[in-house]
Amino acid sequence: MRKVIIFLTIFLNIFLPHCSKQLLQNEKNWIEDIIYTEKGEEYKCRVTKITSDSIYIATADTELTFPQKEIRSIDLAQKREGHLWKKTTDITDPILLQSLKTDLSEFSDKKYVDIYCKRHLKIEKDSSYAYSIRCIRAICSEKGRNAGNINFNYLSREEKMEINFGRTITKEGEVLHLRENAIEDASIYSRIPPYENAHERKIALREVKPGNFLDFKVTIYGKISEESPFILETTLGNAGPTLKSIIRVEVPRNFDIAWQNWKIEEPELKFSGRNKILHWEIDLLEAFEDEDNAPPKPYVFPGITAGINSNWEKTYKNFNKHLEGEYTPQSSEPEKIYKEIINLIRFVDIPSHKAACSPKSVEEILENKLANSLDKAYLLYSALLSKEHPAELILVRSKTRGELAKDVPSLYQFDGALIRLGEILLDPSSELNPYGYIRPEYQGVSGLSVTKDEFVQIPLFEPGKEKTSISRIIELKESGEAKIEEKMKFLGSMAIGLKSLRYMREEDKKNMIESYLNRNIPGSNITDLSFNHIDNGKPEVQIDVRYTAKGLALKQGNFLLFHIPGIDYSAYSVGATERKYPIYWGKLGKEENEIKINIPEGYTVRYLPKEISLSNPFIEFKNTLIKDAKTITYTDYYIDKEELIPVAYYSEYKDIITQIAELSEEWIILEKKE
């Protein structure tokens, strides 16, 4: 017996280590860990043991031990789908194998091409769900090197995310798997603890080079509930073309599915076992390319919203059930209550669907001293109700996310809130918002009144509420220099932007305005400057400025020549011969100018630019030039009548803008009388 024990001991200590090395060299189930030493060395290995003071590893050739103090970092590899694949010859996935045969030569001018994209939402009987996204992407040019840096969002309290795999297949035939140190997970709003529920998982795939293929898949797990009314909401398309895109929504047969789609054919209904499936499929979707003033992607690309069928009555009742607390304001007048709320709570621009679809309690909002659009609107709603004002709380969805899917009841569709008080709508988000103003992202959208359980159309502000008016009086000297008095009045989003100047130093404000003046009238030098209404809740901002301008006019013998002072209309927005997408402004607007030029003694008007009057359904422009013995008065107005100009009208729109821009190049000529 003793001889047997001695034999086994010799076998385990001599023969087995040798066998282990052979297995490490030959076993397909080899997982590469990486350790990095303080000396800058890198070991691809398997970490076999970690103690308080040492790290034990096995490489393909030997076994090593390192003191902990000599190790800078460790990257422990994870087993994921396909982790055994080292070469293309190891790959067993038919979809990936077929994708690798794609001829990339026709896409050489693109950043990348998505060969295969699949989104699959599977809902179980207990309303738990798994939402997976897989993409096979080929890098086509140097411009596509960033296409391997990929982000996925999820809600950390309600959901968990799994990276199923991430790999690069090189043109040399190697399969390079995602490293653990190339994965980062963090709260999107980590500096704002009340809203740190929104998380982002980032991955960086290896060797993102032209000719290489990327293959990645993630799955988000959660459970549909009143607090987490998850739905699939996607807009197809990317910065590269997509050759095949598949969307599947799978539920038990006894579940009803609600869906709505845009710019895509209706889905095919399939059955598999005890489940039913909605299946959308698109071949060859063009790249979403960069274009000036392009609309948000949902305006031009196919979109799908789908989930478990419900009804809006149940949705708004669930919402109202979670409203907690009451706030009693100091004042009883609606406008004073509004001002109290917007100044009491700091606004943080965090969409509610990325944090929580129901508002926080009044107590929590007051304790946090900051709130997003939904929470701040709820606090105002509570305050108004406490003073018996018939306020309504209206949930809204920003334009950048596309149209509201009224056939798919879910709070997940909304990202902010407004208050309706009689005929007035209030947007109590930013402390800079005047009473009755709504940010452009919520103008012209559909909303849901959770007070009255009805859809509400939020108006698109008329051009006069988004207006810039400039009045300019110019004393022109014979030398060509000028003294100028100017009043600039702003309403709407421009006024709100200028109200933020209250936080700037006087010197910085002066430098900013002087820079603006010099773009229109070179050589401007401010002598006096004042701001009105940037520190109060009035809707307008006015800037009064006095300045001099050297060389406003060019003196040539008995003539003074100059362009219309301060008029610098540009045709930049219509520089392209044709457009791929509509022109998108996101709001209506109006600009108007009145310029009075007092001409030098002894001069008369020799030539004035032409007057023009142009109009179509999208734009309107008119100018006038009136002269007398001592003055020239120029006026104009320019109106954006629609927030979006369709591609079909681009040529007509371009022609009008070009004619307006030509005014900036026209000369006014004064002649000195002999």
XYZ file of C-alpha atoms in Angstrom:
674
model
C 0.000 0.000 0.000
C 2.799 2.372 0.897
C 4.385 1.710 -2.525
C 1.129 2.730 -4.214
C 1.032 6.030 -2.283
C 4.652 6.771 -3.176
C 3.869 6.062 -6.825
C 0.825 8.381 -6.853
C 2.836 11.169 -5.206
C 5.559 10.898 -7.839
C 2.887 10.847 -10.574
C 1.085 13.959 -9.291
C 4.258 15.992 -8.779
C 6.140 15.013 -11.934
C 3.841 13.711 -14.619
C 0.659 15.755 -13.985
C 2.335 19.198 -14.271
C 3.725 18.087 -17.613
C 0.239 16.977 -18.676
C -1.201 20.302 -17.449
C 1.216 22.217 -19.659
C 0.228 20.111 -22.645
C -3.428 20.704 -21.913
C -2.841 24.448 -21.639
C -1.141 24.395 -24.986
C -3.697 22.262 -26.769
C -7.041 22.657 -25.000
C -9.536 24.651 -27.091
C -11.188 25.886 -23.920
C -8.290 28.261 -23.320
C -9.248 31.618 -21.843
C -6.679 34.395 -21.972
C -6.288 36.512 -18.910
C -3.770 39.327 -19.023
C -1.621 40.686 -16.199
C 0.368 43.927 -16.433
C 3.454 44.347 -14.267
C 4.904 47.534 -12.825
C 7.893 46.992 -15.165
C 5.615 47.353 -18.185
C 5.511 43.648 -18.968
C 2.357 41.961 -20.260
C 1.557 38.262 -19.767
C -1.230 36.438 -21.624
C -2.097 33.622 -19.268
C -4.612 31.964 -17.018
C -4.695 33.335 -13.486
C -4.882 30.196 -11.350
C -4.761 31.647 -7.863
C -4.727 34.994 -6.065
C -3.660 35.328 -2.425
C -3.183 38.340 -0.181
C 0.421 38.749 -1.293
C 0.871 36.766 -4.541
C -0.628 36.045 -7.945
C -0.168 32.652 -9.588
C -0.440 32.280 -13.366
C -0.005 29.630 -16.022
C 1.159 30.576 -19.499
C 1.346 28.246 -22.469
C 4.971 27.472 -21.535
C 5.316 27.693 -17.776
C 3.870 28.608 -14.410
C 4.843 31.825 -12.638
C 4.254 33.542 -9.327
C 4.348 37.315 -8.818
C 4.269 39.349 -5.606
C 1.130 41.532 -5.549
C 3.265 44.681 -5.316
C 4.801 43.936 -8.742
C 1.407 43.796 -10.517
C -0.118 46.990 -11.890
C -3.435 45.503 -13.073
C -5.195 42.267 -13.986
C -7.638 41.727 -16.852
C -9.599 38.545 -16.178
C -11.243 37.237 -19.334
C -14.914 36.178 -19.263
C -16.544 33.264 -21.031
C -19.045 34.647 -23.504
C -20.824 33.190 -26.511
C -18.211 32.097 -29.035
C -15.309 32.536 -26.634
C -13.598 29.440 -28.085
C -13.260 31.014 -31.519
C -9.692 32.069 -32.303
C -9.781 31.930 -36.115
C -12.530 32.307 -38.689
C -12.283 28.545 -39.211
C -13.579 28.099 -35.634
C -16.739 30.171 -36.211
C -19.969 28.146 -36.228
C -22.557 30.963 -36.423
C -24.046 30.855 -39.982
C -25.204 34.495 -39.858
C -21.705 35.713 -39.009
C -20.081 33.420 -41.566
C -22.381 34.729 -44.303
C -21.757 38.333 -43.220
C -17.989 37.853 -43.522
C -18.473 37.190 -47.245
C -19.800 40.731 -47.825
C -17.963 42.647 -50.545
C -16.986 45.946 -48.941
C -15.621 47.578 -52.111
C -18.921 49.324 -52.910
C -18.934 50.960 -49.458
C -15.401 52.373 -49.553
C -16.718 55.934 -49.268
C -18.681 55.112 -46.082
C -17.503 55.040 -42.487
C -18.896 51.575 -41.955
C -21.718 49.296 -43.039
C -24.065 47.425 -40.712
C -24.474 44.095 -42.466
C -26.935 42.614 -40.007
C -28.866 44.270 -37.165
C -31.467 42.536 -35.047
C -33.534 43.837 -32.148
C -35.564 41.241 -30.282
C -37.962 41.938 -27.430
C -39.248 38.790 -25.720
C -41.884 39.129 -23.001
C -42.692 36.206 -20.713
C -45.976 35.323 -18.984
C -44.880 37.056 -15.770
C -44.193 40.261 -17.783
C -40.443 39.878 -17.440
C -38.609 40.748 -20.629
C -35.327 40.321 -22.418
C -34.455 42.928 -25.038
C -31.443 42.029 -27.144
C -29.569 44.016 -29.764
C -27.107 42.369 -32.121
C -25.111 44.021 -34.872
C -22.521 42.784 -37.368
C -20.601 45.778 -38.677
C -17.798 46.130 -41.207
C -15.346 49.040 -41.087
C -15.035 50.548 -44.566
C -12.643 53.475 -44.175
C -10.470 55.370 -41.727
C -13.496 57.558 -40.942
C -15.121 54.552 -39.297
C -12.478 53.892 -36.644
C -14.768 55.210 -33.886
C -17.508 52.745 -34.832
C -16.138 50.242 -32.323
C -16.916 52.523 -29.373
C -20.515 51.610 -28.591
C -22.893 52.785 -25.859
C -26.039 51.177 -24.466
C -28.415 52.784 -21.970
C -30.490 51.106 -19.273
C -32.121 51.858 -15.910
C -29.951 50.335 -13.195
C -32.680 49.978 -10.529
C -35.181 48.205 -12.782
C -32.943 46.502 -15.322
C -29.716 44.608 -15.680
C -27.572 44.408 -18.774
C -25.536 41.520 -20.083
C -22.880 41.748 -22.764
C -23.445 38.503 -24.650
C -20.347 39.005 -26.772
C -18.166 41.526 -28.492
C -15.508 40.569 -31.013
C -13.513 41.753 -33.952
C -12.849 39.472 -36.915
C -9.762 40.764 -38.691
C -9.188 40.526 -42.435
C -6.286 38.190 -41.584
C -8.798 35.764 -40.054
C -8.223 36.304 -36.329
C -11.068 36.558 -33.808
C -10.275 39.145 -31.120
C -12.633 39.056 -28.161
C -13.741 42.000 -26.069
C -11.439 42.602 -23.102
C -12.895 43.294 -19.659
C -10.837 46.456 -19.270
C -12.577 47.773 -22.399
C -15.964 47.779 -20.638
C -17.177 50.725 -18.602
C -20.438 51.116 -16.731
C -21.444 54.344 -15.046
C -24.408 56.543 -14.260
C -25.033 59.054 -17.028
C -25.894 61.641 -14.380
C -23.495 60.542 -11.647
C -23.094 64.121 -10.411
C -26.843 64.371 -9.850
C -27.628 61.606 -7.309
C -31.455 61.874 -7.487
C -31.254 60.858 -11.156
C -28.360 58.431 -11.228
C -30.716 55.569 -12.170
C -29.880 56.158 -15.838
C -26.793 54.088 -16.638
C -24.616 53.687 -19.689
C -22.576 50.614 -20.604
C -19.689 51.406 -22.935
C -17.614 48.889 -24.846
C -14.532 49.440 -26.985
C -13.894 46.651 -29.475
C -10.376 45.789 -30.597
C -8.585 46.519 -33.869
C -11.267 48.732 -35.407
C -9.610 49.090 -38.819
C -10.783 49.177 -42.444
C -11.531 45.678 -43.648
C -12.255 44.276 -40.180
C -15.675 43.103 -38.980
C -17.274 43.787 -35.592
C -19.883 41.538 -34.000
C -21.557 42.500 -30.742
C -24.701 41.688 -28.795
C -26.179 42.913 -25.525
C -29.337 41.933 -23.664
C -31.306 44.053 -21.204
C -33.438 42.213 -18.640
C -36.307 43.671 -16.655
C -39.954 43.346 -15.741
C -42.822 45.447 -17.033
C -44.689 47.134 -14.198
C -46.415 50.370 -13.280
C -43.073 51.812 -12.243
C -41.266 50.442 -15.308
C -43.658 50.516 -18.302
C -41.048 49.269 -20.785
C -41.766 49.279 -24.521
C -39.620 48.755 -27.576
C -39.023 52.150 -29.141
C -36.496 52.366 -31.932
C -35.567 54.411 -34.948
C -33.674 52.380 -37.512
C -30.592 53.543 -39.362
C -27.088 54.576 -38.429
C -24.170 56.640 -39.687
C -23.443 53.760 -42.053
C -25.845 51.929 -44.378
C -27.706 48.887 -43.031
C -28.024 45.880 -45.342
C -30.539 43.980 -43.219
C -32.492 45.129 -40.193
C -34.819 42.824 -38.238
C -37.140 43.740 -35.371
C -39.040 41.045 -33.477
C -41.515 41.382 -30.630
C -42.391 38.030 -29.066
C -45.083 37.457 -26.435
C -47.240 34.575 -25.152
C -50.163 33.805 -27.465
C -52.747 35.079 -24.995
C -51.041 38.502 -24.770
C -52.184 41.406 -26.936
C -49.441 43.403 -28.659
C -49.828 47.097 -29.402
C -47.636 48.673 -32.047
C -47.251 51.626 -34.338
C -44.728 52.088 -37.111
C -43.623 54.829 -39.481
C -41.998 54.692 -42.928
C -42.022 50.891 -42.840
C -44.511 48.232 -43.903
C -46.754 46.574 -41.347
C -45.196 43.601 -39.541
C -45.702 39.949 -40.352
C -47.510 37.988 -37.636
C -45.874 34.635 -36.897
C -46.450 31.869 -34.372
C -43.805 29.755 -32.672
C -44.861 27.210 -30.064
C -46.863 29.017 -27.404
C -45.711 32.437 -28.554
C -46.709 34.901 -31.236
C -44.247 37.188 -32.947
C -44.412 40.498 -34.774
C -41.649 40.527 -37.374
C -40.383 43.567 -39.279
C -37.592 43.286 -41.808
C -35.908 45.884 -44.023
C -33.248 45.351 -46.641
C -30.823 48.156 -47.502
C -31.351 51.218 -45.372
C -29.207 54.181 -46.406
C -26.776 55.847 -44.025
C -27.935 58.804 -41.957
C -25.473 61.322 -43.303
C -24.340 64.677 -41.951
C -26.230 67.593 -43.459
C -26.599 71.131 -42.143
C -29.946 71.804 -40.460
C -31.043 68.184 -40.879
C -34.092 67.094 -38.865
C -33.873 64.558 -36.030
C -33.516 60.997 -37.321
C -37.138 59.964 -36.548
C -38.344 62.531 -39.105
C -36.712 60.697 -42.012
C -35.990 57.086 -40.960
C -38.288 54.155 -40.147
C -39.458 53.907 -36.563
C -41.277 51.303 -34.473
C -42.936 51.455 -31.062
C -44.356 48.223 -29.615
C -45.272 46.616 -26.310
C -47.996 44.898 -24.317
C -51.401 46.322 -25.160
C -53.047 48.460 -22.494
C -55.215 51.577 -22.504
C -54.528 55.204 -21.750
C -57.117 55.326 -18.955
C -55.221 52.660 -17.041
C -51.954 54.444 -17.826
C -53.014 57.790 -16.419
C -54.618 56.159 -13.377
C -51.361 54.362 -12.622
C -49.550 57.677 -12.971
C -51.901 59.548 -10.650
C -51.643 56.756 -8.089
C -47.964 57.621 -7.612
C -48.470 61.354 -6.994
C -47.414 62.071 -3.431
C -47.373 65.188 -1.300
C -48.638 68.724 -1.396
C -46.888 72.072 -1.562
C -48.439 75.298 -0.302
C -46.798 78.353 -1.933
C -46.437 81.735 -0.289
C -48.506 83.541 -2.936
C -51.995 82.875 -4.292
C -51.544 84.394 -7.767
C -50.619 81.893 -10.515
C -47.787 83.966 -11.999
C -46.205 84.541 -8.581
C -46.564 80.850 -7.733
C -44.836 80.033 -11.033
C -41.937 82.374 -10.244
C -41.624 80.934 -6.749
C -41.315 77.364 -8.064
C -38.858 78.039 -10.889
C -36.570 79.963 -8.550
C -36.947 77.564 -5.627
C -35.849 74.433 -7.531
C -32.858 74.203 -9.880
C -33.626 72.596 -13.233
C -31.634 69.605 -14.475
C -32.228 68.639 -18.102
C -32.770 64.898 -17.630
C -35.569 63.228 -19.638
C -38.013 61.410 -17.380
C -37.940 58.200 -19.458
C -34.214 57.952 -18.620
C -34.824 58.252 -14.887
C -38.369 57.479 -13.708
C -41.701 57.737 -15.518
C -43.530 58.930 -12.382
C -42.547 62.076 -10.464
C -40.784 62.079 -7.142
C -42.762 63.060 -4.074
C -43.098 66.738 -3.200
C -41.042 66.129 -0.066
C -38.177 64.577 -2.053
C -38.199 67.330 -4.672
C -37.987 70.008 -1.986
C -35.238 68.134 -0.189
C -33.182 67.695 -3.374
C -33.567 71.364 -4.386
C -33.265 70.265 -8.009
C -35.615 68.553 -10.448
C -36.109 67.547 -14.058
C -39.013 68.729 -16.191
C -41.503 66.139 -14.888
C -40.699 66.632 -11.206
C -40.627 70.414 -11.393
C -43.933 70.507 -13.280
C -45.492 68.243 -10.651
C -44.355 70.572 -7.866
C -45.954 73.537 -9.668
C -49.090 71.468 -10.278
C -49.326 70.678 -6.562
C -48.764 74.320 -5.633
C -51.486 75.574 -7.988
C -53.988 72.983 -6.773
C -53.328 73.955 -3.155
C -54.574 77.439 -4.039
C -57.591 75.982 -5.895
C -56.389 76.876 -9.376
C -57.764 74.418 -12.001
C -54.355 73.263 -13.223
C -53.724 70.289 -15.517
C -50.545 68.226 -15.621
C -49.645 67.368 -19.218
C -46.994 64.814 -20.136
C -45.064 65.670 -23.295
C -42.546 64.110 -25.635
C -39.702 66.069 -27.261
C -39.543 66.368 -31.040
C -36.139 64.702 -31.254
C -37.757 61.363 -30.271
C -40.350 61.509 -33.026
C -44.110 61.230 -33.021
C -46.130 60.018 -30.029
C -47.437 56.474 -30.668
C -51.015 56.879 -29.473
C -51.726 53.199 -30.198
C -49.139 52.084 -27.596
C -50.137 53.331 -24.124
C -47.025 53.734 -21.980
C -45.551 56.442 -19.770
C -42.170 55.505 -21.249
C -43.084 57.567 -24.318
C -42.896 60.866 -22.432
C -39.823 62.769 -21.269
C -41.160 65.960 -19.709
C -44.258 67.785 -18.504
C -46.114 71.088 -18.855
C -48.923 72.743 -16.918
C -52.120 74.026 -18.483
C -53.982 76.722 -16.613
C -57.016 77.773 -18.607
C -55.684 79.005 -21.956
C -52.098 79.361 -20.703
C -49.443 76.674 -20.959
C -46.486 76.765 -18.573
C -43.054 75.166 -18.890
C -41.583 75.471 -15.375
C -38.252 73.888 -16.214
C -35.505 76.488 -16.487
C -35.522 79.392 -14.056
C -35.000 81.573 -17.141
C -38.344 80.588 -18.722
C -40.835 83.479 -18.595
C -44.449 82.850 -17.643
C -46.297 81.350 -20.608
C -43.214 80.305 -22.586
C -42.648 76.758 -23.861
C -39.283 75.503 -25.049
C -39.191 74.783 -28.825
C -38.655 71.048 -28.226
C -42.193 70.854 -26.803
C -43.888 73.267 -29.209
C -46.164 71.607 -31.750
C -46.172 68.154 -30.110
C -48.926 65.909 -28.765
C -49.241 65.546 -25.003
C -51.342 63.602 -22.522
C -53.341 65.373 -19.833
C -53.168 63.003 -16.859
C -55.676 65.272 -15.134
C -58.419 64.936 -17.756
C -57.263 61.730 -19.496
C -57.164 63.278 -22.950
C -54.620 64.034 -25.620
C -53.577 67.659 -25.954
C -51.992 69.409 -28.910
C -49.300 71.812 -27.724
C -49.257 74.823 -30.064
C -46.321 75.825 -32.201
C -45.610 79.435 -31.262
C -46.370 81.977 -33.968
C -43.323 83.749 -35.460
C -43.945 86.898 -33.428
C -43.223 85.008 -30.177
C -39.772 83.973 -31.441
C -38.662 87.364 -32.680
C -35.561 89.515 -33.043
C -36.035 93.245 -33.687
C -33.189 95.654 -34.380
C -33.393 99.434 -34.601
C -30.198 101.190 -35.731
C -29.555 104.941 -36.120
C -26.332 105.809 -37.944
C -24.630 109.191 -38.101
C -22.375 108.818 -41.120
C -19.384 111.154 -41.452
C -17.732 112.271 -44.657
C -14.595 110.350 -43.644
C -16.582 107.091 -43.782
C -16.616 106.681 -40.005
C -19.927 106.424 -38.160
C -21.538 106.796 -34.768
C -24.283 104.248 -34.169
C -27.092 103.851 -31.658
C -28.706 100.453 -31.641
C -31.576 98.790 -29.813
C -31.872 95.000 -30.023
C -35.037 93.350 -28.726
C -35.422 89.591 -28.376
C -38.361 87.312 -27.615
C -38.459 83.547 -27.239
C -35.520 81.162 -27.141
C -33.021 83.882 -28.082
C -34.176 85.981 -25.126
C -33.811 83.025 -22.765
C -30.289 82.404 -24.014
C -29.401 86.043 -23.400
C -30.864 85.957 -19.886
C -28.043 83.600 -18.974
C -25.703 86.592 -19.413
C -26.723 87.600 -15.890
C -24.059 85.194 -14.686
C -21.268 86.816 -16.738
C -18.913 89.623 -15.784
C -19.609 93.016 -17.340
C -16.342 92.914 -19.264
C -17.170 89.504 -20.722
C -20.635 90.668 -21.742
C -19.149 93.681 -23.488
C -16.589 91.572 -25.337
C -19.289 89.167 -26.493
C -21.556 91.924 -27.845
C -18.631 93.730 -29.465
C -17.632 90.512 -31.206
C -21.195 90.126 -32.484
C -21.264 93.712 -33.798
C -17.958 93.273 -35.591
C -19.292 90.322 -37.541
C -21.912 92.606 -39.041
C -20.112 95.955 -39.019
C -16.311 95.542 -38.945
C -14.367 98.050 -36.856
C -17.091 98.427 -34.216
C -15.994 99.786 -30.843
C -18.542 100.016 -28.005
C -18.791 103.287 -26.086
C -21.889 102.504 -24.019
C -23.811 99.302 -23.293
C -26.826 98.363 -21.185
C -28.995 95.266 -20.744
C -32.658 95.311 -19.833
C -34.758 92.474 -18.362
C -32.020 89.847 -18.095
C -32.557 89.691 -14.319
C -36.350 89.440 -14.218
C -39.127 87.221 -15.526
C -40.206 89.447 -18.397
C -40.337 87.610 -21.740
C -38.179 90.070 -23.677
C -34.532 91.094 -23.439
C -33.352 94.442 -24.747
C -29.769 95.499 -25.400
C -29.005 99.185 -25.916
C -25.596 99.908 -27.341
C -23.707 102.906 -28.670
C -20.591 102.346 -30.733
C -18.357 103.769 -33.418
C -17.388 102.070 -36.646
C -14.249 102.999 -38.529
C -14.478 102.687 -42.253
C -18.160 101.920 -42.428
C -18.166 103.662 -45.815
C -15.462 103.635 -48.479
C -14.543 107.122 -49.752
C -13.715 107.275 -53.462
C -13.336 110.854 -54.717
C -16.727 112.498 -54.415
C -18.418 109.218 -53.558
C -19.138 107.287 -50.371
C -19.899 103.605 -50.884
C -21.176 101.136 -48.278
C -23.353 98.051 -47.898
C -26.584 98.224 -45.911
C -25.075 98.548 -42.400
C -25.527 95.437 -40.292
C -27.438 93.450 -42.909
C -25.558 90.233 -43.433
C -27.992 87.689 -44.803
C -26.288 84.491 -45.780
C -27.060 81.735 -48.293
C -24.967 79.250 -46.326
C -28.011 77.163 -45.399
C -28.754 76.587 -49.099
C -25.166 76.150 -50.301
C -25.791 72.596 -51.519
C -27.117 72.050 -55.032
C -29.631 69.586 -53.651
C -30.552 68.101 -50.294
C -31.050 64.618 -48.989
C -33.140 65.649 -45.979
C -35.609 68.469 -45.239
C -34.347 71.700 -43.704
C -35.310 71.710 -40.041
C -35.531 74.802 -37.834
C -37.558 73.284 -34.982
C -39.577 76.469 -34.471
C -41.036 79.433 -36.320
C -39.363 82.826 -36.137
C -39.281 86.425 -37.253
C -36.500 88.959 -37.731
C -37.066 92.632 -38.446
C -34.720 95.538 -39.025
C -35.122 99.289 -39.149
C -32.001 101.243 -40.106
C -31.934 105.018 -40.344
C -28.814 106.513 -41.943
C -28.219 110.236 -41.550
C -26.058 111.137 -44.525
C -23.228 113.714 -44.343
C -23.922 117.331 -45.209
C -23.542 118.045 -48.901
C -24.168 114.459 -50.078
C -27.087 113.080 -52.041
C -28.175 109.524 -52.779
C -26.850 108.299 -56.107
C -27.868 104.638 -55.877
C -29.911 102.408 -53.589
C -30.336 98.622 -53.628
C -33.531 97.178 -55.014
C -36.647 96.484 -52.992
C -37.871 92.908 -53.024
C -40.954 91.096 -51.789
C -40.808 87.292 -51.684
C -43.172 84.731 -50.245
C -44.041 81.053 -50.362
C -45.620 78.653 -47.819
C -42.334 78.413 -45.884
C -40.744 81.849 -45.876
C -41.655 85.489 -46.337
C -39.393 88.484 -46.860
C -39.972 92.118 -47.699
C -37.767 95.199 -47.574
C -38.192 98.912 -48.261
C -35.739 101.761 -48.902
C -36.943 105.326 -48.496
C -34.763 108.398 -49.035
C -35.106 112.105 -48.481
C -32.626 114.959 -48.491
C -30.951 113.963 -45.228
C -31.737 110.336 -44.505
C -32.053 106.850 -45.892
C -34.440 104.511 -44.074
C -34.178 100.791 -44.659
C -36.691 98.292 -43.229
C -37.212 94.592 -43.679
C -38.821 91.572 -42.122
C -38.017 87.902 -42.535
C -40.415 85.165 -41.379
C -39.887 81.412 -41.076
C -43.477 80.229 -41.583
C -42.818 76.501 -41.120
C -40.373 74.620 -38.909
C -39.551 72.116 -41.655
C -38.977 72.670 -45.396
C -39.540 69.456 -47.422
C -36.912 68.383 -49.935
C -39.419 68.872 -52.775
C -39.494 72.626 -52.039
C -35.749 73.035 -51.571
C -35.090 74.551 -55.012
C -37.772 77.196 -54.531
C -36.594 77.909 -50.991
C -32.977 78.120 -52.145
C -33.915 80.676 -54.816
C -35.570 82.969 -52.245
C -32.719 82.708 -49.739
C -30.183 83.434 -52.498
C -32.060 86.588 -53.530
C -32.206 87.773 -49.911
C -28.485 87.094 -49.429
C -27.635 89.184 -52.490
C -28.907 92.258 -50.626
C -25.863 92.025 -48.349
C -23.605 92.574 -51.372
C -25.531 95.532 -52.751
C -23.999 99.016 -52.497
C -25.473 102.284 -51.338
C -23.721 105.123 -53.166
C -23.698 108.725 -51.974
C -22.366 111.550 -54.141
C -21.076 114.895 -52.918
C -22.691 117.895 -54.575
C -20.270 120.281 -56.286
